[in-house]
PDB file of C-alpha atoms in Angstrom:
ATOM      1  CA  MET B   5     -23.058  -1.765  -4.821  1.00 93.00           C
ATOM      2  CA  ALA B   6     -20.112  -3.699  -3.426  1.00 94.00           C
ATOM      3  CA  TRP B   7     -20.733  -6.433  -6.000  1.00 95.00           C
ATOM      4  CA  LEU B   8     -20.669  -3.979  -8.894  1.00 94.00           C
ATOM      5  CA  GLU B   9     -17.335  -2.613  -7.667  1.00 93.00           C
ATOM      6  CA  PHE B  10     -15.900  -6.049  -6.949  1.00 93.00           C
ATOM      7  CA  ARG B  11     -16.711  -7.661 -10.310  1.00 93.00           C
ATOM      8  CA  ARG B  12     -15.201  -4.800 -12.364  1.00 92.00           C
ATOM      9  CA  GLY B  13     -12.563  -6.298 -14.655  1.00 90.00           C
ATOM     10  CA  LYS B  14     -13.222  -9.839 -13.397  1.00 92.00           C
ATOM     11  CA  ARG B  15     -16.432 -10.892 -15.161  1.00 92.00           C
ATOM     12  CA  THR B  16     -14.713 -13.465 -17.394  1.00 93.00           C
ATOM     13  CA  LYS B  17     -13.387 -15.460 -14.428  1.00 94.00           C
ATOM     14  CA  PRO B  18     -15.228 -18.745 -13.753  1.00 95.00           C
ATOM     15  CA  ASP B  19     -15.731 -18.219 -10.000  1.00 94.00           C
ATOM     16  CA  ILE B  20     -17.198 -14.744 -10.633  1.00 95.00           C
ATOM     17  CA  GLN B  21     -19.523 -16.095 -13.318  1.00 96.00           C
ATOM     18  CA  GLN B  22     -20.658 -18.938 -11.083  1.00 96.00           C
ATOM     19  CA  PHE B  23     -21.491 -16.555  -8.219  1.00 96.00           C
ATOM     20  CA  GLU B  24     -23.239 -14.120 -10.556  1.00 95.00           C
ATOM     21  CA  PHE B  25     -25.363 -16.892 -12.101  1.00 96.00           C
ATOM     22  CA  ALA B  26     -27.278 -17.079  -8.810  1.00 96.00           C
ATOM     23  CA  LEU B  27     -26.436 -13.559  -7.658  1.00 96.00           C
ATOM     24  CA  GLU B  28     -29.728 -12.700  -5.968  1.00 96.00           C
ATOM     25  CA  ASP B  29     -29.820 -15.979  -4.034  1.00 96.00           C
ATOM     26  CA  ASN B  30     -26.188 -15.610  -2.974  1.00 96.00           C
ATOM     27  CA  ILE B  31     -26.624 -12.037  -1.746  1.00 95.00           C
ATOM     28  CA  PHE B  32     -29.837 -12.822   0.133  1.00 96.00           C
ATOM     29  CA  GLN B  33     -28.103 -15.785   1.735  1.00 96.00           C
ATOM     30  CA  LEU B  34     -25.263 -13.545   2.925  1.00 96.00           C
ATOM     31  CA  HIS B  35     -27.802 -11.055   4.264  1.00 94.00           C
ATOM     32  CA  ASP B  36     -29.633 -13.794   6.163  1.00 96.00           C
ATOM     33  CA  GLU B  37     -26.343 -15.041   7.651  1.00 95.00           C
ATOM     34  CA  PHE B  38     -25.499 -11.533   8.872  1.00 92.00           C
ATOM     35  CA  VAL B  39     -28.943 -10.975  10.388  1.00 92.00           C
ATOM     36  CA  SER B  40     -28.928 -14.349  12.154  1.00 93.00           C
ATOM     37  CA  GLY B  41     -25.286 -14.005  13.220  1.00 91.00           C
ATOM     38  CA  VAL B  42     -24.146 -17.283  11.625  1.00 94.00           C
ATOM     39  CA  TYR B  43     -21.795 -15.873   8.939  1.00 96.00           C
ATOM     40  CA  ARG B  44     -18.393 -17.537   8.973  1.00 96.00           C
ATOM     41  CA  HIS B  45     -15.413 -16.730   6.778  1.00 97.00           C
ATOM     42  CA  GLY B  46     -14.175 -19.508   4.494  1.00 96.00           C
ATOM     43  CA  ALA B  47     -10.659 -20.766   3.850  1.00 96.00           C
ATOM     44  CA  TYR B  48      -8.049 -19.067   1.669  1.00 96.00           C
ATOM     45  CA  THR B  49      -6.303 -20.366  -1.431  1.00 95.00           C
ATOM     46  CA  PRO B  50      -2.594 -19.490  -1.285  1.00 94.00           C
ATOM     47  CA  PHE B  51      -0.428 -18.827  -4.329  1.00 92.00           C
ATOM     48  CA  THR B  52       2.811 -16.989  -5.110  1.00 92.00           C
ATOM     49  CA  VAL B  53       3.358 -14.039  -7.454  1.00 87.00           C
ATOM     50  CA  ASN B  54       6.669 -12.486  -8.487  1.00 81.00           C
ATOM     51  CA  ASP B  55       6.260  -8.699  -8.475  1.00 72.00           C
ATOM     52  CA  PRO B  56       9.268  -8.637  -8.755  1.00 70.00           C
ATOM     53  CA  LYS B  57      10.159 -10.500  -5.568  1.00 78.00           C
ATOM     54  CA  PRO B  58       8.068 -13.542  -4.547  1.00 84.00           C
ATOM     55  CA  ARG B  59       4.957 -12.625  -2.557  1.00 88.00           C
ATOM     56  CA  ARG B  60       2.617 -15.114  -0.932  1.00 92.00           C
ATOM     57  CA  ILE B  61      -0.964 -14.148  -1.730  1.00 94.00           C
ATOM     58  CA  HIS B  62      -3.993 -15.631   0.032  1.00 95.00           C
ATOM     59  CA  LYS B  63      -7.179 -15.532  -2.039  1.00 95.00           C
ATOM     60  CA  ALA B  64     -10.572 -15.735  -0.335  1.00 96.00           C
ATOM     61  CA  SER B  65     -13.733 -17.114  -1.960  1.00 96.00           C
ATOM     62  CA  VAL B  66     -15.918 -14.817  -4.059  1.00 96.00           C
ATOM     63  CA  ARG B  67     -18.563 -14.531  -1.321  1.00 96.00           C
ATOM     64  CA  ASP B  68     -15.966 -13.575   1.279  1.00 97.00           C
ATOM     65  CA  ARG B  69     -14.292 -11.079  -1.036  1.00 97.00           C
ATOM     66  CA  LEU B  70     -17.710  -9.522  -1.641  1.00 97.00           C
ATOM     67  CA  VAL B  71     -18.051  -9.120   2.139  1.00 97.00           C
ATOM     68  CA  HIS B  72     -14.585  -7.532   2.239  1.00 97.00           C
ATOM     69  CA  HIS B  73     -15.649  -4.960  -0.368  1.00 96.00           C
ATOM     70  CA  ALA B  74     -18.866  -4.184   1.489  1.00 96.00           C
ATOM     71  CA  VAL B  75     -16.938  -3.646   4.726  1.00 97.00           C
ATOM     72  CA  PHE B  76     -14.273  -1.596   2.940  1.00 97.00           C
ATOM     73  CA  ARG B  77     -16.892   0.700   1.373  1.00 95.00           C
ATOM     74  CA  ILE B  78     -18.201   1.654   4.815  1.00 95.00           C
ATOM     75  CA  LEU B  79     -14.910   1.869   6.715  1.00 97.00           C
ATOM     76  CA  TYR B  80     -12.772   3.669   4.123  1.00 97.00           C
ATOM     77  CA  PRO B  81     -14.394   7.141   4.280  1.00 97.00           C
ATOM     78  CA  ILE B  82     -14.558   6.966   8.078  1.00 97.00           C
ATOM     79  CA  PHE B  83     -10.836   6.343   8.493  1.00 98.00           C
ATOM     80  CA  ASP B  84      -9.402   8.021   5.398  1.00 97.00           C
ATOM     81  CA  ARG B  85     -10.204  11.524   6.647  1.00 96.00           C
ATOM     82  CA  SER B  86      -7.988  10.895   9.683  1.00 96.00           C
ATOM     83  CA  PHE B  87      -4.936   9.826   7.641  1.00 98.00           C
ATOM     84  CA  ILE B  88      -2.138  12.285   6.967  1.00 98.00           C
ATOM     85  CA  PHE B  89      -1.946  13.842   3.510  1.00 97.00           C
ATOM     86  CA  ASP B  90       1.362  12.143   2.679  1.00 98.00           C
ATOM     87  CA  SER B  91       0.179   8.540   3.003  1.00 98.00           C
ATOM     88  CA  TYR B  92      -0.133   7.267  -0.572  1.00 98.00           C
ATOM     89  CA  SER B  93      -0.860   3.533  -0.626  1.00 96.00           C
ATOM     90  CA  CYS B  94      -4.356   2.265  -1.508  1.00 94.00           C
ATOM     91  CA  ARG B  95      -6.089   5.627  -1.236  1.00 96.00           C
ATOM     92  CA  ILE B  96      -8.362   7.397  -3.700  1.00 94.00           C
ATOM     93  CA  ARG B  97      -6.501   9.978  -5.818  1.00 93.00           C
ATOM     94  CA  LYS B  98      -3.158   8.838  -4.394  1.00 96.00           C
ATOM     95  CA  GLY B  99      -0.873   5.977  -5.536  1.00 95.00           C
ATOM     96  CA  THR B 100       2.736   5.534  -6.621  1.00 95.00           C
ATOM     97  CA  HIS B 101       2.835   8.306  -9.222  1.00 95.00           C
ATOM     98  CA  SER B 102       1.317  10.828  -6.825  1.00 97.00           C
ATOM     99  CA  ALA B 103       3.928   9.831  -4.247  1.00 97.00           C
ATOM    100  CA  VAL B 104       6.761  10.341  -6.747  1.00 97.00           C
ATOM    101  CA  ARG B 105       5.393  13.755  -7.739  1.00 96.00           C
ATOM    102  CA  ARG B 106       5.160  14.718  -4.078  1.00 98.00           C
ATOM    103  CA  MET B 107       8.769  13.672  -3.461  1.00 98.00           C
ATOM    104  CA  ARG B 108       9.853  15.805  -6.412  1.00 97.00           C
ATOM    105  CA  LEU B 109       8.083  18.734  -4.761  1.00 97.00           C
ATOM    106  CA  PHE B 110       9.893  17.982  -1.484  1.00 98.00           C
ATOM    107  CA  ALA B 111      13.146  17.877  -3.445  1.00 97.00           C
ATOM    108  CA  MET B 112      12.598  21.277  -5.040  1.00 97.00           C
ATOM    109  CA  LYS B 113      11.857  22.857  -1.669  1.00 97.00           C
ATOM    110  CA  MET B 114      14.729  21.187   0.214  1.00 97.00           C
ATOM    111  CA  SER B 115      17.248  21.810  -2.576  1.00 97.00           C
ATOM    112  CA  GLU B 116      16.042  25.375  -3.068  1.00 96.00           C
ATOM    113  CA  ASN B 117      15.421  24.700  -6.760  1.00 94.00           C
ATOM    114  CA  ASN B 118      18.364  22.295  -7.108  1.00 95.00           C
ATOM    115  CA  SER B 119      20.909  24.715  -5.643  1.00 95.00           C
ATOM    116  CA  ARG B 120      21.862  22.575  -2.610  1.00 96.00           C
ATOM    117  CA  ASP B 121      21.996  18.939  -1.609  1.00 97.00           C
ATOM    118  CA  PHE B 122      19.977  17.151   1.091  1.00 98.00           C
ATOM    119  CA  LEU B 123      19.492  13.629   2.466  1.00 98.00           C
ATOM    120  CA  VAL B 124      16.680  11.074   2.401  1.00 98.00           C
ATOM    121  CA  LEU B 125      16.266   8.347   5.023  1.00 98.00           C
ATOM    122  CA  LYS B 126      14.435   5.351   3.550  1.00 98.00           C
ATOM    123  CA  CYS B 127      13.060   2.605   5.825  1.00 98.00           C
ATOM    124  CA  ASP B 128      10.939  -0.509   5.518  1.00 97.00           C
ATOM    125  CA  VAL B 129       8.871  -2.292   8.177  1.00 98.00           C
ATOM    126  CA  ARG B 130      10.087  -5.892   8.358  1.00 96.00           C
ATOM    127  CA  ARG B 131       7.467  -8.464   7.269  1.00 95.00           C
ATOM    128  CA  PHE B 132       4.758  -5.938   7.988  1.00 97.00           C
ATOM    129  CA  PHE B 133       1.618  -7.841   6.974  1.00 97.00           C
ATOM    130  CA  ASP B 134       2.801 -10.904   8.885  1.00 96.00           C
ATOM    131  CA  SER B 135       3.395  -8.753  11.988  1.00 97.00           C
ATOM    132  CA  VAL B 136       0.083  -6.905  12.384  1.00 98.00           C
ATOM    133  CA  ASP B 137      -1.266  -7.608  15.869  1.00 98.00           C
ATOM    134  CA  HIS B 138      -5.029  -8.225  15.792  1.00 98.00           C
ATOM    135  CA  ASP B 139      -5.670  -6.826  19.282  1.00 98.00           C
ATOM    136  CA  ILE B 140      -3.775  -3.607  18.543  1.00 98.00           C
ATOM    137  CA  LEU B 141      -5.574  -3.200  15.208  1.00 98.00           C
ATOM    138  CA  LEU B 142      -8.994  -3.777  16.790  1.00 98.00           C
ATOM    139  CA  SER B 143      -8.246  -1.231  19.493  1.00 98.00           C
ATOM    140  CA  LEU B 144      -7.456   1.334  16.777  1.00 98.00           C
ATOM    141  CA  ILE B 145     -10.643   0.478  14.888  1.00 98.00           C
ATOM    142  CA  ARG B 146     -12.749   0.807  18.061  1.00 97.00           C
ATOM    143  CA  ARG B 147     -11.715   4.454  18.323  1.00 97.00           C
ATOM    144  CA  LYS B 148     -14.090   5.193  15.441  1.00 97.00           C
ATOM    145  CA  ILE B 149     -16.389   2.154  15.242  1.00 97.00           C
ATOM    146  CA  SER B 150     -18.678   1.326  18.166  1.00 96.00           C
ATOM    147  CA  ASP B 151     -21.404  -0.737  16.481  1.00 95.00           C
ATOM    148  CA  VAL B 152     -21.332  -4.226  18.002  1.00 94.00           C
ATOM    149  CA  ASN B 153     -22.329  -6.083  14.822  1.00 93.00           C
ATOM    150  CA  ALA B 154     -19.818  -4.175  12.688  1.00 94.00           C
ATOM    151  CA  LEU B 155     -17.019  -4.970  15.147  1.00 96.00           C
ATOM    152  CA  LYS B 156     -18.066  -8.617  15.193  1.00 96.00           C
ATOM    153  CA  LEU B 157     -17.846  -8.807  11.395  1.00 96.00           C
ATOM    154  CA  ILE B 158     -14.455  -7.057  11.353  1.00 97.00           C
ATOM    155  CA  THR B 159     -13.228  -9.510  13.992  1.00 97.00           C
ATOM    156  CA  ILE B 160     -14.425 -12.474  11.894  1.00 97.00           C
ATOM    157  CA  ILE B 161     -12.448 -11.153   8.915  1.00 97.00           C
ATOM    158  CA  LEU B 162      -9.356 -10.604  11.065  1.00 97.00           C
ATOM    159  CA  GLU B 163      -9.554 -14.036  12.676  1.00 96.00           C
ATOM    160  CA  SER B 164      -9.925 -15.727   9.280  1.00 97.00           C
ATOM    161  CA  PHE B 165      -6.148 -15.507   8.840  1.00 97.00           C
ATOM    162  CA  HIS B 166      -3.020 -15.501  10.983  1.00 95.00           C
ATOM    163  CA  LYS B 167       0.684 -16.298  10.695  1.00 94.00           C
ATOM    164  CA  THR B 168       0.929 -16.919  14.412  1.00 95.00           C
ATOM    165  CA  PRO B 169      -2.068 -16.841  16.777  1.00 96.00           C
ATOM    166  CA  GLY B 170      -3.528 -13.330  16.808  1.00 97.00           C
ATOM    167  CA  VAL B 171      -0.919 -11.921  14.422  1.00 98.00           C
ATOM    168  CA  GLY B 172      -0.893 -11.334  10.659  1.00 97.00           C
ATOM    169  CA  ILE B 173      -3.216 -10.188   7.875  1.00 97.00           C
ATOM    170  CA  PRO B 174      -3.291 -11.646   4.343  1.00 96.00           C
ATOM    171  CA  LEU B 175      -1.902 -10.064   1.221  1.00 94.00           C
ATOM    172  CA  GLY B 176      -4.840 -10.164  -1.161  1.00 88.00           C
ATOM    173  CA  ASN B 177      -7.750  -8.809   0.891  1.00 95.00           C
ATOM    174  CA  ILE B 178      -8.931  -5.288   0.095  1.00 96.00           C
ATOM    175  CA  THR B 179      -9.596  -4.953   3.830  1.00 97.00           C
ATOM    176  CA  SER B 180      -5.919  -5.663   4.523  1.00 97.00           C
ATOM    177  CA  GLN B 181      -4.952  -2.569   2.550  1.00 96.00           C
ATOM    178  CA  LEU B 182      -7.176  -0.418   4.744  1.00 97.00           C
ATOM    179  CA  PHE B 183      -6.113  -2.203   7.937  1.00 98.00           C
ATOM    180  CA  ALA B 184      -2.467  -1.513   7.007  1.00 98.00           C
ATOM    181  CA  ASN B 185      -3.151   2.207   6.720  1.00 98.00           C
ATOM    182  CA  ILE B 186      -5.091   2.263   9.991  1.00 98.00           C
ATOM    183  CA  TYR B 187      -2.198   0.489  11.722  1.00 98.00           C
ATOM    184  CA  LEU B 188       0.611   2.588  10.266  1.00 98.00           C
ATOM    185  CA  ASN B 189      -1.297   5.840  10.674  1.00 98.00           C
ATOM    186  CA  GLU B 190      -0.013   5.634  14.250  1.00 98.00           C
ATOM    187  CA  LEU B 191       3.530   5.790  12.879  1.00 98.00           C
ATOM    188  CA  ASP B 192       2.576   8.686  10.579  1.00 98.00           C
ATOM    189  CA  ARG B 193       1.162  10.696  13.463  1.00 98.00           C
ATOM    190  CA  PHE B 194       4.216   9.968  15.612  1.00 98.00           C
ATOM    191  CA  VAL B 195       6.597  11.189  12.899  1.00 98.00           C
ATOM    192  CA  LYS B 196       4.548  14.297  12.116  1.00 98.00           C
ATOM    193  CA  HIS B 197       3.435  15.325  15.616  1.00 97.00           C
ATOM    194  CA  GLU B 198       6.124  13.965  17.943  1.00 97.00           C
ATOM    195  CA  LEU B 199       9.243  14.090  15.784  1.00 98.00           C
ATOM    196  CA  ARG B 200       7.845  17.086  13.860  1.00 97.00           C
ATOM    197  CA  VAL B 201       9.333  15.988  10.545  1.00 98.00           C
ATOM    198  CA  ARG B 202       8.098  18.377   7.894  1.00 97.00           C
ATOM    199  CA  PHE B 203       8.940  16.300   4.817  1.00 98.00           C
ATOM    200  CA  TYR B 204       7.801  12.725   5.405  1.00 98.00           C
ATOM    201  CA  LEU B 205       6.071  10.330   3.021  1.00 98.00           C
ATOM    202  CA  ARG B 206       4.813   6.764   3.374  1.00 98.00           C
ATOM    203  CA  TYR B 207       3.711   4.190   0.808  1.00 97.00           C
ATOM    204  CA  CYS B 208       2.427   1.092   2.604  1.00 96.00           C
ATOM    205  CA  ASP B 209       5.343  -0.134   4.767  1.00 96.00           C
ATOM    206  CA  ASP B 210       8.021   1.940   2.975  1.00 97.00           C
ATOM    207  CA  PHE B 211       8.575   5.446   4.290  1.00 98.00           C
ATOM    208  CA  PHE B 212      10.900   8.373   3.658  1.00 98.00           C
ATOM    209  CA  LEU B 213      12.164  11.216   5.867  1.00 98.00           C
ATOM    210  CA  VAL B 214      13.946  14.200   4.313  1.00 98.00           C
ATOM    211  CA  GLY B 215      16.542  16.370   6.055  1.00 98.00           C
ATOM    212  CA  TYR B 216      19.973  17.951   5.900  1.00 98.00           C
ATOM    213  CA  SER B 217      21.736  16.115   8.750  1.00 97.00           C
ATOM    214  CA  SER B 218      22.513  12.391   8.772  1.00 97.00           C
ATOM    215  CA  GLU B 219      22.901  12.513  12.569  1.00 97.00           C
ATOM    216  CA  ILE B 220      19.389  13.890  13.019  1.00 98.00           C
ATOM    217  CA  LEU B 221      17.932  11.393  10.541  1.00 98.00           C
ATOM    218  CA  LEU B 222      19.609   8.495  12.347  1.00 98.00           C
ATOM    219  CA  THR B 223      18.219   9.783  15.641  1.00 98.00           C
ATOM    220  CA  PHE B 224      14.760   9.801  14.045  1.00 98.00           C
ATOM    221  CA  LYS B 225      15.361   6.255  12.830  1.00 98.00           C
ATOM    222  CA  ASP B 226      16.186   5.081  16.358  1.00 98.00           C
ATOM    223  CA  ARG B 227      13.115   6.752  17.827  1.00 98.00           C
ATOM    224  CA  ILE B 228      10.900   5.291  15.107  1.00 98.00           C
ATOM    225  CA  SER B 229      12.343   1.832  15.740  1.00 98.00           C
ATOM    226  CA  GLU B 230      11.560   2.187  19.429  1.00 98.00           C
ATOM    227  CA  PHE B 231       8.029   3.424  18.685  1.00 98.00           C
ATOM    228  CA  LEU B 232       7.272   0.541  16.308  1.00 98.00           C
ATOM    229  CA  SER B 233       8.511  -2.042  18.784  1.00 98.00           C
ATOM    230  CA  ARG B 234       6.703  -0.562  21.776  1.00 98.00           C
ATOM    231  CA  ASN B 235       3.399   0.514  20.202  1.00 98.00           C
ATOM    232  CA  LEU B 236       2.865  -1.650  17.120  1.00 98.00           C
ATOM    233  CA  GLN B 237       4.894  -4.820  17.832  1.00 97.00           C
ATOM    234  CA  THR B 238       6.799  -4.424  14.564  1.00 98.00           C
ATOM    235  CA  LYS B 239      10.421  -3.787  13.575  1.00 97.00           C
ATOM    236  CA  LEU B 240      12.383  -1.967  10.903  1.00 98.00           C
ATOM    237  CA  HIS B 241      14.017  -4.199   8.311  1.00 97.00           C
ATOM    238  CA  PRO B 242      17.742  -3.872   9.149  1.00 96.00           C
ATOM    239  CA  ASP B 243      18.805  -4.461   5.527  1.00 95.00           C
ATOM    240  CA  LYS B 244      16.441  -1.866   4.082  1.00 95.00           C
ATOM    241  CA  ILE B 245      17.539   1.244   5.941  1.00 97.00           C
ATOM    242  CA  SER B 246      19.474   3.715   3.818  1.00 97.00           C
ATOM    243  CA  ILE B 247      20.476   7.364   3.725  1.00 98.00           C
ATOM    244  CA  ARG B 248      21.201   8.789   0.288  1.00 97.00           C
ATOM    245  CA  SER B 249      21.808  12.276  -0.958  1.00 97.00           C
ATOM    246  CA  TYR B 250      19.617  13.954  -3.546  1.00 97.00           C
ATOM    247  CA  ARG B 251      22.515  14.041  -6.000  1.00 97.00           C
ATOM    248  CA  GLN B 252      23.017  10.287  -5.555  1.00 96.00           C
ATOM    249  CA  GLY B 253      19.350   9.779  -6.388  1.00 96.00           C
ATOM    250  CA  ILE B 254      16.208   9.115  -4.344  1.00 97.00           C
ATOM    251  CA  ASP B 255      15.257   5.507  -5.040  1.00 96.00           C
ATOM    252  CA  MET B 256      11.510   5.116  -4.529  1.00 96.00           C
ATOM    253  CA  LEU B 257       8.662   3.049  -5.955  1.00 95.00           C
ATOM    254  CA  GLY B 258      10.454   2.016  -9.134  1.00 93.00           C
ATOM    255  CA  TYR B 259      11.875   5.447  -9.943  1.00 96.00           C
ATOM    256  CA  VAL B 260      15.099   7.314  -9.129  1.00 96.00           C
ATOM    257  CA  ILE B 261      14.706  11.065  -8.573  1.00 97.00           C
ATOM    258  CA  ARG B 262      17.746  13.259  -9.214  1.00 95.00           C
ATOM    259  CA  PRO B 263      18.233  16.984  -9.826  1.00 95.00           C
ATOM    260  CA  TYR B 264      16.692  17.901 -13.183  1.00 93.00           C
ATOM    261  CA  HIS B 265      15.430  14.425 -14.084  1.00 93.00           C
ATOM    262  CA  THR B 266      13.593  11.302 -12.897  1.00 95.00           C
ATOM    263  CA  ARG B 267      14.352   7.901 -14.398  1.00 94.00           C
ATOM    264  CA  LEU B 268      13.183   4.340 -13.965  1.00 94.00           C
ATOM    265  CA  ARG B 269      15.142   2.262 -11.474  1.00 93.00           C
ATOM    266  CA  THR B 270      17.560  -0.044 -13.342  1.00 92.00           C
ATOM    267  CA  LYS B 271      15.843  -3.193 -12.040  1.00 90.00           C
ATOM    268  CA  THR B 272      12.460  -1.848 -13.118  1.00 90.00           C
ATOM    269  CA  LYS B 273      13.810  -1.047 -16.579  1.00 91.00           C
ATOM    270  CA  LYS B 274      15.325  -4.540 -16.986  1.00 91.00           C
ATOM    271  CA  ARG B 275      12.081  -6.194 -15.849  1.00 88.00           C
ATOM    272  CA  MET B 276      10.110  -4.025 -18.286  1.00 89.00           C
ATOM    273  CA  LEU B 277      12.328  -4.975 -21.224  1.00 90.00           C
ATOM    274  CA  LYS B 278      12.069  -8.639 -20.284  1.00 89.00           C
ATOM    275  CA  MET B 279       8.296  -8.723 -19.860  1.00 88.00           C
ATOM    276  CA  VAL B 280       6.916  -6.166 -22.345  1.00 89.00           C
ATOM    277  CA  THR B 281       4.471  -7.544 -24.932  1.00 90.00           C
ATOM    278  CA  ILE B 282       1.948  -6.107 -27.345  1.00 89.00           C
ATOM    279  CA  GLU B 283      -0.741  -6.734 -24.715  1.00 87.00           C
ATOM    280  CA  ASN B 284       0.879  -5.005 -21.741  1.00 88.00           C
ATOM    281  CA  ILE B 285       2.817  -2.231 -23.476  1.00 90.00           C
ATOM    282  CA  PRO B 286       0.165   0.445 -22.724  1.00 90.00           C
ATOM    283  CA  SER B 287       0.686   0.037 -18.971  1.00 89.00           C
ATOM    284  CA  TYR B 288       4.465   0.278 -19.352  1.00 89.00           C
ATOM    285  CA  LEU B 289       4.163   3.358 -21.550  1.00 90.00           C
ATOM    286  CA  GLY B 290       1.995   4.837 -18.810  1.00 90.00           C
ATOM    287  CA  MET B 291       4.815   4.324 -16.315  1.00 90.00           C
ATOM    288  CA  LEU B 292       7.245   6.127 -18.621  1.00 92.00           C
ATOM    289  CA  LYS B 293       4.984   9.185 -18.801  1.00 92.00           C
ATOM    290  CA  HIS B 294       5.929   9.915 -15.188  1.00 92.00           C
ATOM    291  CA  CYS B 295       9.680  10.157 -15.779  1.00 93.00           C
ATOM    292  CA  ASN B 296      12.247  11.146 -18.387  1.00 93.00           C
ATOM    293  CA  GLY B 297      11.618   8.001 -20.409  1.00 90.00           C
ATOM    294  CA  TYR B 298      11.294   9.155 -24.028  1.00 89.00           C
ATOM    295  CA  THR B 299      14.333   7.216 -25.287  1.00 91.00           C
ATOM    296  CA  LEU B 300      13.246   4.029 -23.509  1.00 91.00           C
ATOM    297  CA  GLU B 301       9.686   4.503 -24.791  1.00 90.00           C
ATOM    298  CA  GLN B 302      10.896   4.634 -28.401  1.00 91.00           C
ATOM    299  CA  TYR B 303      13.084   1.571 -27.818  1.00 89.00           C
ATOM    300  CA  ILE B 304      10.280  -0.623 -26.470  1.00 90.00           C
ATOM    301  CA  ARG B 305       7.867   0.595 -29.164  1.00 89.00           C
ATOM    302  CA  ASN B 306      10.359  -0.647 -31.743  1.00 88.00           C
ATOM    303  CA  LEU B 307      10.958  -3.808 -29.709  1.00 85.00           C
ATOM    304  CA  VAL B 308       7.327  -4.923 -29.947  1.00 83.00           C
ATOM    305  CA  SER B 309       6.490  -2.998 -33.168  1.00 71.00           C
ATOM    306  CA  PHE B 310       3.700  -1.122 -31.378  1.00 54.00           C
TER     307      PHE B 310
END
């Protein structure tokens, strides 16, 4: 079942085809390695993508990625039910567009249907994936997983990568997406239950707190910074902390939300115009369906004669 999920959209790739050519043998070999306790994770292939800023991705072999999917399939439903509602990254029926819609709902409630202004504190965890502490993450996983063999396999996956000894998870593993949510769920619970922030939203390592007072929001920021340092061995990015008013625009996940309209962020719009082709235009048109983008949609349709 993990293989069928993993290969979706990838069947034309040579490494997928090679693995699938001897699929039964490969899967039985993995099974035998698990049963005998000799499974070891292979090396990663690093490469850089620009999306839009450079990101260093580490790609595991097909057999290891298949293991990641199998592990993810079991762990996801166990942990997902414990996550707060307003965590939107890498979760079923969530995602960027759901997060933007939710922020618009926050905005309508806080502004009393656009009749008053409010403030949004936006923060980012500095080099988050490089900062995840393996021991802390394993301690969080052990709260729900007690099976010795499962924990051993999770530990093997964790120890297959590090930036410094015992620290760091790779961008590129499906397990890393789940591990990130398990790790930062501690932050979510702190903000919701200790700080008692009603309107709070997180997408991966970016998070937003909504309020009326800049002094209170800055106090929250200081307490969050202390919590991250003490409990999760991470820090806020000092250059990515901002407080903006609703009327100035809430800049989030490629969109800017203002009273009465939502538009693409200027950088996102420029990147779209630079990169749009006849092949990728459907995905860009999909993005524009979630904002006031009719004029831009007509422009790019004419640009590529779609």
